[in-house]
Amino acid sequence: MEKVGIGLVGYGTVGSGVGRLLHESADEIRLATGKEVTLRTVCELSPQRRALAPPGVRTTADFADLVNDPEIDVVIELIGGIEPARTIQLAALTAGKAVVTANKQLLSQHGAELLQTAEDHGTFLRFEASAVGAVPVIKVLRESLAAAQITGVMGIVNGTTNYILSAMAQSGAEYAPTLARAQELGYAEADPTEDVSGKDAAAKMAILASIAFHSRVTLADVEHEGIAAVTDVDVAHGRQLGLVPKLLGVAKLIDGRVNVRVYPCFVPGEHPLAGVSGAYNAVFLESETFDSIMLFGPGAGGTPTASAVIGDVISIVNTAPGGYIGNCTCYKALDFYPGADVVSRFYLRVQVADEPGVLAAIAGVFGQEGVSIHSMQQTGAEDSAQLVLVLHPVREAAFFGALSRIAALPAVRSHPSVIRIEGQDDR
Ligand SMILES: NC(=O)c1ccc[n+]([C@@H]2O[C@H](COP(=O)([O-])OP(=O)(O)OC[C@H]3O[C@@H](n4cnc5c(N)ncnc54)[C@H](OP(=O)(O)O)[C@@H]3O)[C@@H](O)[C@H]2O)c1
């Protein structure tokens, strides 16, 4: 039986899961490929982790040992970060080896270069696990839905923020203690910045949007806002309105142009994404061809992510050079649609002096800027009142123009809280 040699760089959380699954699922992999896929060498910096490599597998701390080994056909890069991961992938591809990775930061910033290198050397680069861990979104978009015109991708693509927002919605707690609890339980890193700032989600959305719209989107093209400004007060008001807080990646194809952003938003309780709680991920795909499809599952974790990595190895082994599953799918070069022109729905909470004329002043500003109010609630406490407004869909530039005028009104006592509402289609 033909042999396929694997070289694995990085034997950490995901890498050790790959090592274990390659061994435990050897029969299944053989049946799926008709080939003997064996882990030949593990390249790992940490001597302790290197010692965990399965018996009979060679170990090294120098990736050149993999790149120069003619019996290694596929290099799996699982160290993360930009360098030396980029150098390792380029060296492996240039040597004609296929590469599998879960590295979202690298793919979202250097994807075009890496895919072109794979193409130039007649080999493959696969990266299913770089977006939404175990959930096979990239394969579904590239293969199963290849004939569908995708018009939107909405994703809960970061488990940490989904855990925090779900816990806030369930307990009514504030953001800071909920983050601290998530850190205690291992759902958030000691330094949670990449996750809570929305940057991790932005990298994944760049990858997904590139595949969905066949046009290159990089991390720098994705505006992102994090969840630190989401308050328990807004989450409680959202609940009264039947809305659930989520950090969503939202990629839209509007008039043939692409807009990709990440922001905290409310979704209606009945929307499929509203029920995705805890550390789970989900991607909601929209198309005129099939209306909508949602893919749901664990977005992280050593073994789930490793299973997606092995799926890519199987895809490579089963795709002969020149076969139909190529590398880069970005055969269009679509323009970007400015965020200011996107039409969105907004929730707005503002603390105002409880005095005559305030409501009229706010409504007047909105009226002048062409923003129409869908609903409004007022609750009072002594001399101040809290207004919670839901607005009809509006061009974002008009909304933010009105907002800055409202924030400057003398009767407005606090910086207004603004959260977009997604998944409610009344346009
Ligand atoms: N963990 C998840 O749930 C998950 C989910 C989806 C995607 N991913 C992606 O999967 C990749 C791996 O993540 P992970 O969580 O497995 O990371 P990890 O646990 O930190 O493992 C990375 C391993 O690579 C080693 N390493 C670093 N530089 C190296 C080099 N130059 N040569 C050889 N080994 C090197 C590290 O050793 P030292 O510790 O000694 O530096 C560490 O043992 C990342 O791209 C990540 O974004 C992870």
Short mmCIF file of N, CA and C in Angstrom, two decimals, residues 33-122:
data_model
loop_
_atom_site.label_atom_id
_atom_site.label_comp_id
_atom_site.label_asym_id
_atom_site.label_seq_id
_atom_site.Cartn_x
_atom_site.Cartn_y
_atom_site.Cartn_z
N THR A 33 -8.66 6.76 2.49
CA THR A 33 -7.70 7.22 1.48
C THR A 33 -7.11 6.09 0.63
N GLY A 34 -7.19 4.89 1.14
CA GLY A 34 -6.53 3.77 0.44
C GLY A 34 -5.02 3.84 0.58
N LYS A 35 -4.55 4.63 1.55
CA LYS A 35 -3.10 4.78 1.72
C LYS A 35 -2.73 4.66 3.20
N GLU A 36 -1.47 4.35 3.44
CA GLU A 36 -0.95 4.24 4.81
C GLU A 36 -0.44 5.62 5.23
N VAL A 37 -1.22 6.34 6.02
CA VAL A 37 -0.82 7.70 6.41
C VAL A 37 -0.14 7.60 7.78
N THR A 38 1.16 7.87 7.83
CA THR A 38 1.87 7.68 9.10
C THR A 38 2.62 8.93 9.54
N LEU A 39 2.56 9.15 10.85
CA LEU A 39 3.31 10.25 11.43
C LEU A 39 4.78 9.83 11.48
N ARG A 40 5.62 10.59 10.77
CA ARG A 40 7.03 10.19 10.64
C ARG A 40 7.90 10.98 11.62
N THR A 41 7.67 12.30 11.67
CA THR A 41 8.54 13.15 12.51
C THR A 41 7.71 14.23 13.21
N VAL A 42 8.05 14.46 14.47
CA VAL A 42 7.48 15.58 15.22
C VAL A 42 8.58 16.59 15.45
N CYS A 43 8.32 17.84 15.05
CA CYS A 43 9.25 18.94 15.32
C CYS A 43 8.64 19.81 16.41
N GLU A 44 9.32 19.93 17.52
CA GLU A 44 8.75 20.64 18.68
C GLU A 44 9.90 21.26 19.46
N LEU A 45 9.71 22.53 19.89
CA LEU A 45 10.78 23.20 20.63
C LEU A 45 10.91 22.66 22.05
N SER A 46 9.74 22.44 22.70
CA SER A 46 9.79 22.05 24.11
C SER A 46 10.22 20.58 24.26
N PRO A 47 11.34 20.34 24.99
CA PRO A 47 11.80 18.95 25.15
C PRO A 47 10.75 18.08 25.85
N GLN A 48 10.01 18.70 26.80
CA GLN A 48 8.98 17.91 27.52
C GLN A 48 7.90 17.44 26.55
N ARG A 49 7.48 18.33 25.66
CA ARG A 49 6.42 17.94 24.71
C ARG A 49 6.96 16.99 23.65
N ARG A 50 8.22 17.21 23.27
CA ARG A 50 8.83 16.32 22.28
C ARG A 50 8.81 14.89 22.81
N ALA A 51 9.02 14.77 24.13
CA ALA A 51 9.07 13.44 24.74
C ALA A 51 7.72 12.74 24.69
N LEU A 52 6.65 13.51 24.43
CA LEU A 52 5.29 12.91 24.38
C LEU A 52 4.95 12.33 23.00
N ALA A 53 5.83 12.53 22.04
CA ALA A 53 5.56 12.01 20.69
C ALA A 53 5.40 10.48 20.76
N PRO A 54 4.51 9.91 19.92
CA PRO A 54 4.27 8.46 19.99
C PRO A 54 5.55 7.66 19.74
N PRO A 55 5.64 6.44 20.31
CA PRO A 55 6.81 5.62 20.12
C PRO A 55 7.07 5.36 18.64
N GLY A 56 8.32 5.36 18.27
CA GLY A 56 8.67 5.07 16.87
C GLY A 56 8.66 6.30 15.98
N VAL A 57 8.16 7.41 16.50
CA VAL A 57 8.12 8.65 15.70
C VAL A 57 9.39 9.45 16.01
N ARG A 58 10.08 9.90 14.96
CA ARG A 58 11.30 10.66 15.19
C ARG A 58 10.96 12.05 15.70
N THR A 59 11.86 12.63 16.50
CA THR A 59 11.62 13.98 17.00
C THR A 59 12.81 14.87 16.69
N THR A 60 12.51 16.14 16.56
CA THR A 60 13.56 17.12 16.27
C THR A 60 13.08 18.49 16.74
N ALA A 61 14.03 19.43 16.86
CA ALA A 61 13.64 20.81 17.16
C ALA A 61 13.87 21.69 15.93
N ASP A 62 14.30 21.07 14.82
CA ASP A 62 14.65 21.84 13.62
C ASP A 62 13.71 21.46 12.46
N PHE A 63 12.90 22.41 12.03
CA PHE A 63 11.90 22.09 11.00
C PHE A 63 12.55 21.68 9.67
N ALA A 64 13.82 22.08 9.47
CA ALA A 64 14.50 21.71 8.23
C ALA A 64 14.57 20.19 8.09
N ASP A 65 14.58 19.49 9.23
CA ASP A 65 14.62 18.02 9.18
C ASP A 65 13.37 17.46 8.49
N LEU A 66 12.26 18.18 8.59
CA LEU A 66 11.02 17.73 7.92
C LEU A 66 11.06 18.12 6.45
N VAL A 67 11.46 19.37 6.22
CA VAL A 67 11.43 19.90 4.86
C VAL A 67 12.38 19.12 3.95
N ASN A 68 13.51 18.67 4.53
CA ASN A 68 14.52 17.97 3.71
C ASN A 68 14.30 16.46 3.65
N ASP A 69 13.27 15.97 4.30
CA ASP A 69 13.05 14.52 4.32
C ASP A 69 12.17 14.13 3.12
N PRO A 70 12.73 13.38 2.17
CA PRO A 70 11.94 13.05 0.97
C PRO A 70 10.75 12.14 1.27
N GLU A 71 10.76 11.52 2.45
CA GLU A 71 9.63 10.64 2.78
C GLU A 71 8.50 11.36 3.50
N ILE A 72 8.66 12.65 3.71
CA ILE A 72 7.55 13.44 4.28
C ILE A 72 6.81 14.12 3.12
N ASP A 73 5.53 13.82 3.03
CA ASP A 73 4.70 14.35 1.94
C ASP A 73 3.86 15.55 2.40
N VAL A 74 3.45 15.50 3.67
CA VAL A 74 2.57 16.54 4.19
C VAL A 74 3.17 17.10 5.47
N VAL A 75 3.31 18.43 5.54
CA VAL A 75 3.78 19.08 6.76
C VAL A 75 2.58 19.75 7.43
N ILE A 76 2.38 19.43 8.69
CA ILE A 76 1.27 20.05 9.44
C ILE A 76 1.88 21.07 10.40
N GLU A 77 1.54 22.34 10.18
CA GLU A 77 2.09 23.41 11.03
C GLU A 77 1.08 23.74 12.11
N LEU A 78 1.46 23.50 13.37
CA LEU A 78 0.55 23.78 14.49
C LEU A 78 1.28 24.51 15.61
N ILE A 79 2.09 25.52 15.20
CA ILE A 79 2.76 26.31 16.24
C ILE A 79 2.04 27.65 16.44
N GLY A 80 1.34 28.14 15.42
CA GLY A 80 0.62 29.40 15.52
C GLY A 80 1.52 30.60 15.29
N GLY A 81 0.90 31.80 15.19
CA GLY A 81 1.65 33.04 15.02
C GLY A 81 2.16 33.21 13.59
N ILE A 82 2.79 34.35 13.34
CA ILE A 82 3.25 34.65 11.98
C ILE A 82 4.62 34.01 11.69
N GLU A 83 5.63 34.37 12.47
CA GLU A 83 6.95 33.75 12.27
C GLU A 83 7.33 32.93 13.48
N PRO A 84 7.97 31.79 13.30
CA PRO A 84 8.49 31.23 12.05
C PRO A 84 7.48 30.40 11.24
N ALA A 85 6.18 30.47 11.62
CA ALA A 85 5.20 29.61 10.93
C ALA A 85 5.19 29.89 9.42
N ARG A 86 5.28 31.20 9.06
CA ARG A 86 5.24 31.54 7.63
C ARG A 86 6.45 30.94 6.91
N THR A 87 7.62 31.11 7.51
CA THR A 87 8.85 30.58 6.90
C THR A 87 8.77 29.06 6.76
N ILE A 88 8.24 28.40 7.78
CA ILE A 88 8.13 26.94 7.74
C ILE A 88 7.18 26.52 6.61
N GLN A 89 6.03 27.18 6.53
CA GLN A 89 5.05 26.81 5.49
C GLN A 89 5.63 27.07 4.10
N LEU A 90 6.28 28.23 3.92
CA LEU A 90 6.83 28.54 2.60
C LEU A 90 7.92 27.54 2.21
N ALA A 91 8.75 27.17 3.19
CA ALA A 91 9.83 26.21 2.90
C ALA A 91 9.24 24.85 2.52
N ALA A 92 8.22 24.42 3.24
CA ALA A 92 7.62 23.12 2.95
C ALA A 92 6.95 23.14 1.57
N LEU A 93 6.20 24.20 1.28
CA LEU A 93 5.51 24.28 -0.01
C LEU A 93 6.52 24.35 -1.15
N THR A 94 7.58 25.13 -0.95
CA THR A 94 8.60 25.26 -1.98
C THR A 94 9.29 23.92 -2.24
N ALA A 95 9.38 23.11 -1.20
CA ALA A 95 9.97 21.77 -1.37
C ALA A 95 8.95 20.79 -1.97
N GLY A 96 7.76 21.30 -2.31
CA GLY A 96 6.75 20.46 -2.97
C GLY A 96 5.91 19.65 -2.01
N LYS A 97 6.02 19.97 -0.71
CA LYS A 97 5.20 19.23 0.25
C LYS A 97 3.87 19.95 0.45
N ALA A 98 2.83 19.18 0.70
CA ALA A 98 1.55 19.79 1.02
C ALA A 98 1.61 20.30 2.47
N VAL A 99 0.82 21.33 2.75
CA VAL A 99 0.81 21.90 4.11
C VAL A 99 -0.63 21.95 4.62
N VAL A 100 -0.78 21.56 5.88
CA VAL A 100 -2.07 21.72 6.58
C VAL A 100 -1.80 22.57 7.81
N THR A 101 -2.69 23.51 8.08
CA THR A 101 -2.48 24.38 9.23
C THR A 101 -3.80 24.77 9.86
N ALA A 102 -3.71 25.23 11.12
CA ALA A 102 -4.89 25.77 11.83
C ALA A 102 -4.64 27.23 12.17
N ASN A 103 -3.68 27.83 11.46
CA ASN A 103 -3.14 29.13 11.87
C ASN A 103 -3.94 30.30 11.25
N LYS A 104 -4.93 30.79 11.99
CA LYS A 104 -5.82 31.84 11.44
C LYS A 104 -5.09 33.17 11.25
N GLN A 105 -4.19 33.50 12.19
CA GLN A 105 -3.51 34.80 12.05
C GLN A 105 -2.66 34.82 10.76
N LEU A 106 -1.94 33.73 10.53
CA LEU A 106 -1.09 33.66 9.34
C LEU A 106 -1.94 33.65 8.06
N LEU A 107 -2.98 32.82 8.04
CA LEU A 107 -3.80 32.72 6.82
C LEU A 107 -4.51 34.03 6.51
N SER A 108 -4.96 34.73 7.57
CA SER A 108 -5.73 35.96 7.33
C SER A 108 -4.83 37.12 6.91
N GLN A 109 -3.51 36.96 7.09
CA GLN A 109 -2.62 38.06 6.71
C GLN A 109 -1.73 37.71 5.52
N HIS A 110 -1.41 36.44 5.37
CA HIS A 110 -0.48 36.04 4.30
C HIS A 110 -1.05 34.93 3.43
N GLY A 111 -2.38 34.79 3.45
CA GLY A 111 -3.01 33.70 2.72
C GLY A 111 -2.68 33.72 1.23
N ALA A 112 -2.73 34.90 0.61
CA ALA A 112 -2.52 34.97 -0.84
C ALA A 112 -1.12 34.47 -1.20
N GLU A 113 -0.12 34.91 -0.44
CA GLU A 113 1.27 34.50 -0.71
C GLU A 113 1.44 32.98 -0.56
N LEU A 114 0.87 32.44 0.50
CA LEU A 114 1.03 31.01 0.77
C LEU A 114 0.31 30.17 -0.29
N LEU A 115 -0.91 30.58 -0.64
CA LEU A 115 -1.68 29.82 -1.63
C LEU A 115 -1.00 29.88 -2.99
N GLN A 116 -0.43 31.04 -3.32
CA GLN A 116 0.26 31.17 -4.61
C GLN A 116 1.50 30.27 -4.63
N THR A 117 2.19 30.21 -3.48
CA THR A 117 3.39 29.35 -3.41
C THR A 117 2.99 27.89 -3.60
N ALA A 118 1.88 27.50 -2.98
CA ALA A 118 1.41 26.12 -3.16
C ALA A 118 1.13 25.86 -4.64
N GLU A 119 0.46 26.82 -5.26
CA GLU A 119 0.09 26.68 -6.67
C GLU A 119 1.35 26.59 -7.53
N ASP A 120 2.31 27.47 -7.25
CA ASP A 120 3.55 27.52 -8.05
C ASP A 120 4.33 26.22 -7.97
N HIS A 121 4.19 25.50 -6.86
CA HIS A 121 4.97 24.27 -6.68
C HIS A 121 4.12 23.02 -6.82
N GLY A 122 2.93 23.20 -7.39
CA GLY A 122 2.08 22.05 -7.70
C GLY A 122 1.67 21.25 -6.48
#
